[in-house]
mmCIF file of C-alpha atoms in Angstrom:
data_model
loop_
_atom_site.group_PDB
_atom_site.id
_atom_site.type_symbol
_atom_site.label_atom_id
_atom_site.label_comp_id
_atom_site.label_asym_id
_atom_site.label_seq_id
_atom_site.Cartn_x
_atom_site.Cartn_y
_atom_site.Cartn_z
ATOM 1 C CA MET A 1 23.824 188.395 -101.128
ATOM 2 C CA ALA A 2 21.381 185.642 -100.682
ATOM 3 C CA ALA A 3 20.917 185.242 -104.371
ATOM 4 C CA ALA A 4 24.527 185.125 -104.716
ATOM 5 C CA GLU A 5 24.202 182.148 -102.184
ATOM 6 C CA VAL A 6 21.737 180.114 -104.181
ATOM 7 C CA ARG A 7 23.715 180.850 -107.771
ATOM 8 C CA GLY A 8 26.902 179.105 -105.986
ATOM 9 C CA ALA A 9 24.908 176.257 -104.504
ATOM 10 C CA SER A 10 23.450 175.610 -107.883
ATOM 11 C CA ALA A 11 26.879 175.738 -109.506
ATOM 12 C CA ARG A 12 28.574 173.190 -107.145
ATOM 13 C CA ALA A 13 25.180 170.934 -107.423
ATOM 14 C CA GLN A 14 26.047 171.563 -111.574
ATOM 15 C CA TRP A 15 29.647 170.184 -110.731
ATOM 16 C CA ILE A 16 28.144 167.250 -109.412
ATOM 17 C CA ARG A 17 25.687 166.363 -111.874
ATOM 18 C CA GLU A 18 28.474 166.855 -114.823
ATOM 19 C CA GLY A 19 31.355 164.868 -112.877
ATOM 20 C CA LEU A 20 33.232 167.542 -112.522
ATOM 21 C CA VAL A 21 34.109 166.798 -108.998
ATOM 22 C CA VAL A 22 34.229 163.495 -107.317
ATOM 23 C CA LEU A 23 34.142 161.909 -103.560
ATOM 24 C CA GLY A 24 36.839 161.303 -101.663
ATOM 25 C CA PRO A 25 36.918 157.515 -101.683
ATOM 26 C CA GLN A 26 37.105 157.354 -105.078
ATOM 27 C CA LEU A 27 40.670 160.335 -104.986
ATOM 28 C CA ALA A 28 41.793 157.918 -102.562
ATOM 29 C CA GLN A 29 41.574 154.459 -104.105
ATOM 30 C CA ALA A 30 42.873 156.463 -107.333
ATOM 31 C CA TRP A 31 45.698 157.504 -105.104
ATOM 32 C CA GLY A 32 46.419 154.511 -103.681
ATOM 33 C CA ILE A 33 46.397 156.158 -100.048
ATOM 34 C CA PRO A 34 43.831 155.629 -97.375
ATOM 35 C CA GLN A 35 40.920 157.903 -97.217
ATOM 36 C CA GLU A 36 41.997 159.011 -93.421
ATOM 37 C CA ALA A 37 45.056 160.219 -95.284
ATOM 38 C CA LEU A 38 43.200 161.853 -98.057
ATOM 39 C CA ALA A 39 41.161 163.593 -95.707
ATOM 40 C CA THR A 40 44.223 165.085 -93.758
ATOM 41 C CA THR A 41 45.953 166.511 -96.713
ATOM 42 C CA SER A 42 42.787 168.140 -97.468
ATOM 43 C CA ALA A 43 42.499 169.502 -94.157
ATOM 44 C CA SER A 44 45.929 171.146 -94.569
ATOM 45 C CA GLY A 45 45.393 172.244 -97.912
ATOM 46 C CA GLU A 46 47.424 169.843 -99.391
ATOM 47 C CA VAL A 47 45.457 168.839 -101.843
ATOM 48 C CA VAL A 48 42.140 170.914 -103.055
ATOM 49 C CA SER A 49 38.431 170.126 -101.646
ATOM 50 C CA ILE A 50 35.408 171.227 -101.239
ATOM 51 C CA HIS A 51 32.446 170.710 -98.845
ATOM 52 C CA ILE A 52 29.157 170.088 -100.721
ATOM 53 C CA ASP A 53 26.173 168.930 -98.908
ATOM 54 C CA ASN A 54 28.001 167.136 -96.102
ATOM 55 C CA CYS A 55 30.485 165.559 -98.305
ATOM 56 C CA GLN A 56 34.178 166.483 -99.406
ATOM 57 C CA TYR A 57 34.400 166.138 -103.293
ATOM 58 C CA TYR A 58 37.536 166.985 -104.875
ATOM 59 C CA PRO A 59 38.193 168.067 -108.534
ATOM 60 C CA VAL A 60 38.289 165.010 -111.076
ATOM 61 C CA ALA A 61 41.297 166.438 -112.668
ATOM 62 C CA LEU A 62 42.913 165.033 -109.860
ATOM 63 C CA LEU A 63 42.174 161.290 -110.914
ATOM 64 C CA SER A 64 44.981 161.793 -113.820
ATOM 65 C CA ILE A 65 47.425 163.224 -111.977
ATOM 66 C CA ASP A 66 50.046 161.763 -109.602
ATOM 67 C CA ARG A 67 49.794 162.507 -106.262
ATOM 68 C CA LEU A 68 53.041 164.658 -105.743
ATOM 69 C CA THR A 69 52.095 166.805 -108.868
ATOM 70 C CA ALA A 70 48.717 167.274 -107.758
ATOM 71 C CA GLY A 71 50.084 168.702 -103.587
ATOM 72 C CA ALA A 72 52.060 170.884 -105.345
ATOM 73 C CA ILE A 73 49.879 172.573 -107.475
ATOM 74 C CA CYS A 74 47.344 172.852 -104.567
ATOM 75 C CA ARG A 75 49.498 174.177 -102.101
ATOM 76 C CA ALA A 76 50.119 177.269 -104.677
ATOM 77 C CA LEU A 77 46.343 177.589 -103.693
ATOM 78 C CA ARG A 78 45.836 177.046 -100.008
ATOM 79 C CA HIS A 79 45.271 180.447 -98.978
ATOM 80 C CA LEU A 80 42.098 180.538 -101.019
ATOM 81 C CA HIS A 81 38.822 179.885 -100.879
ATOM 82 C CA ASP A 82 37.603 176.457 -101.380
ATOM 83 C CA THR A 83 35.570 178.025 -104.153
ATOM 84 C CA GLU A 84 38.205 179.790 -105.578
ATOM 85 C CA ARG A 85 40.994 177.141 -105.719
ATOM 86 C CA VAL A 86 38.176 174.586 -107.512
ATOM 87 C CA MET A 87 37.982 176.719 -110.108
ATOM 88 C CA PHE A 88 41.566 176.560 -110.665
ATOM 89 C CA TRP A 89 41.358 173.213 -111.402
ATOM 90 C CA LEU A 90 38.005 173.442 -113.566
ATOM 91 C CA ARG A 91 38.827 176.540 -116.081
ATOM 92 C CA ASP A 92 40.529 176.433 -119.223
ATOM 93 C CA HIS A 93 43.477 178.994 -118.949
ATOM 94 C CA GLY A 94 45.168 180.928 -121.588
ATOM 95 C CA ALA A 95 48.660 180.547 -120.256
ATOM 96 C CA LEU A 96 47.940 176.580 -120.877
ATOM 97 C CA GLY A 97 46.983 176.707 -124.250
ATOM 98 C CA GLY A 98 43.237 176.968 -123.260
ATOM 99 C CA ARG A 99 43.086 173.798 -121.365
ATOM 100 C CA ASN A 100 42.127 172.720 -117.932
ATOM 101 C CA VAL A 101 45.429 171.637 -115.975
ATOM 102 C CA ALA A 102 45.179 167.802 -116.080
ATOM 103 C CA LEU A 103 44.426 168.320 -120.250
ATOM 104 C CA ALA A 104 47.665 170.321 -120.368
ATOM 105 C CA LEU A 105 49.798 168.522 -118.118
ATOM 106 C CA LYS A 106 48.483 165.474 -120.015
ATOM 107 C CA ALA A 107 49.731 167.311 -123.365
ATOM 108 C CA GLY A 108 53.571 167.862 -121.874
ATOM 109 C CA THR A 109 53.051 171.275 -120.172
ATOM 110 C CA PRO A 110 55.646 171.290 -117.549
ATOM 111 C CA THR A 111 54.742 170.488 -113.787
ATOM 112 C CA ALA A 112 56.666 174.554 -113.167
ATOM 113 C CA ARG A 113 54.554 176.139 -115.997
ATOM 114 C CA VAL A 114 51.222 175.207 -113.914
ATOM 115 C CA ASN A 115 52.722 175.919 -110.641
ATOM 116 C CA ALA A 116 53.841 179.273 -111.725
ATOM 117 C CA LEU A 117 50.284 179.505 -113.099
ATOM 118 C CA ALA A 118 48.478 178.795 -109.903
ATOM 119 C CA GLU A 119 50.748 181.095 -107.857
ATOM 120 C CA ALA A 120 49.632 183.787 -110.276
ATOM 121 C CA TRP A 121 45.922 182.806 -109.978
ATOM 122 C CA ALA A 122 46.303 182.760 -105.739
ATOM 123 C CA ARG A 123 48.576 186.221 -105.929
ATOM 124 C CA GLU A 124 45.987 188.056 -108.303
ATOM 125 C CA ARG A 125 42.826 186.709 -106.183
ATOM 126 C CA THR A 126 44.383 187.448 -103.162
ATOM 127 C CA TYR A 127 45.154 191.012 -104.048
ATOM 128 C CA ALA A 128 41.861 191.790 -105.474
ATOM 129 C CA ARG A 129 40.799 190.332 -101.600
ATOM 130 C CA SER A 130 42.297 193.146 -100.152
ATOM 131 C CA LEU A 131 41.491 195.776 -102.442
ATOM 132 C CA ASN A 132 38.281 195.101 -101.545
ATOM 133 C CA ASP A 133 39.030 194.347 -97.887
ATOM 134 C CA GLU A 134 40.370 197.968 -98.160
ATOM 135 C CA ASP A 135 37.524 199.391 -99.631
ATOM 136 C CA VAL A 136 34.945 198.211 -96.980
ATOM 137 C CA VAL A 137 37.164 199.949 -94.195
ATOM 138 C CA GLU A 138 37.686 203.350 -95.820
ATOM 139 C CA SER A 139 33.868 202.956 -96.298
ATOM 140 C CA ARG A 140 33.089 202.168 -92.721
ATOM 141 C CA GLU A 141 35.768 204.856 -91.918
ATOM 142 C CA ARG A 142 33.538 207.410 -93.904
ATOM 143 C CA ARG A 143 30.547 206.843 -92.180
ATOM 144 C CA SER A 144 31.993 207.483 -88.733
#
């Protein structure tokens, strides 16, 4: 478990170095909203963020998307872990023509299609997590 935590920390540090995530003030400025409003939307799951080294970071892709579109997509992911939510924004998706969310939207992919993908992404991960939880419970029950 410790090795996984080290790998995760290393990956998050790399996201910062590569500019894949940005600090809140930069996103708040791009969206023309106060930093406090951004922090509130982040806390409620209305926007994807991740806490790294005592700072709140946001996927850089959000800079190129209007706030309402981003909010609609982020809400579909709100029940996932922060890392899973950020990964949705960072990775290329086959369902989006091998592009990440920002590039797909820029290329004209309908927001509804991206929302549907986000919902499927969240369902898949939630289902997989529930299966893992059941395996753990069954394993404990067998040991008792």
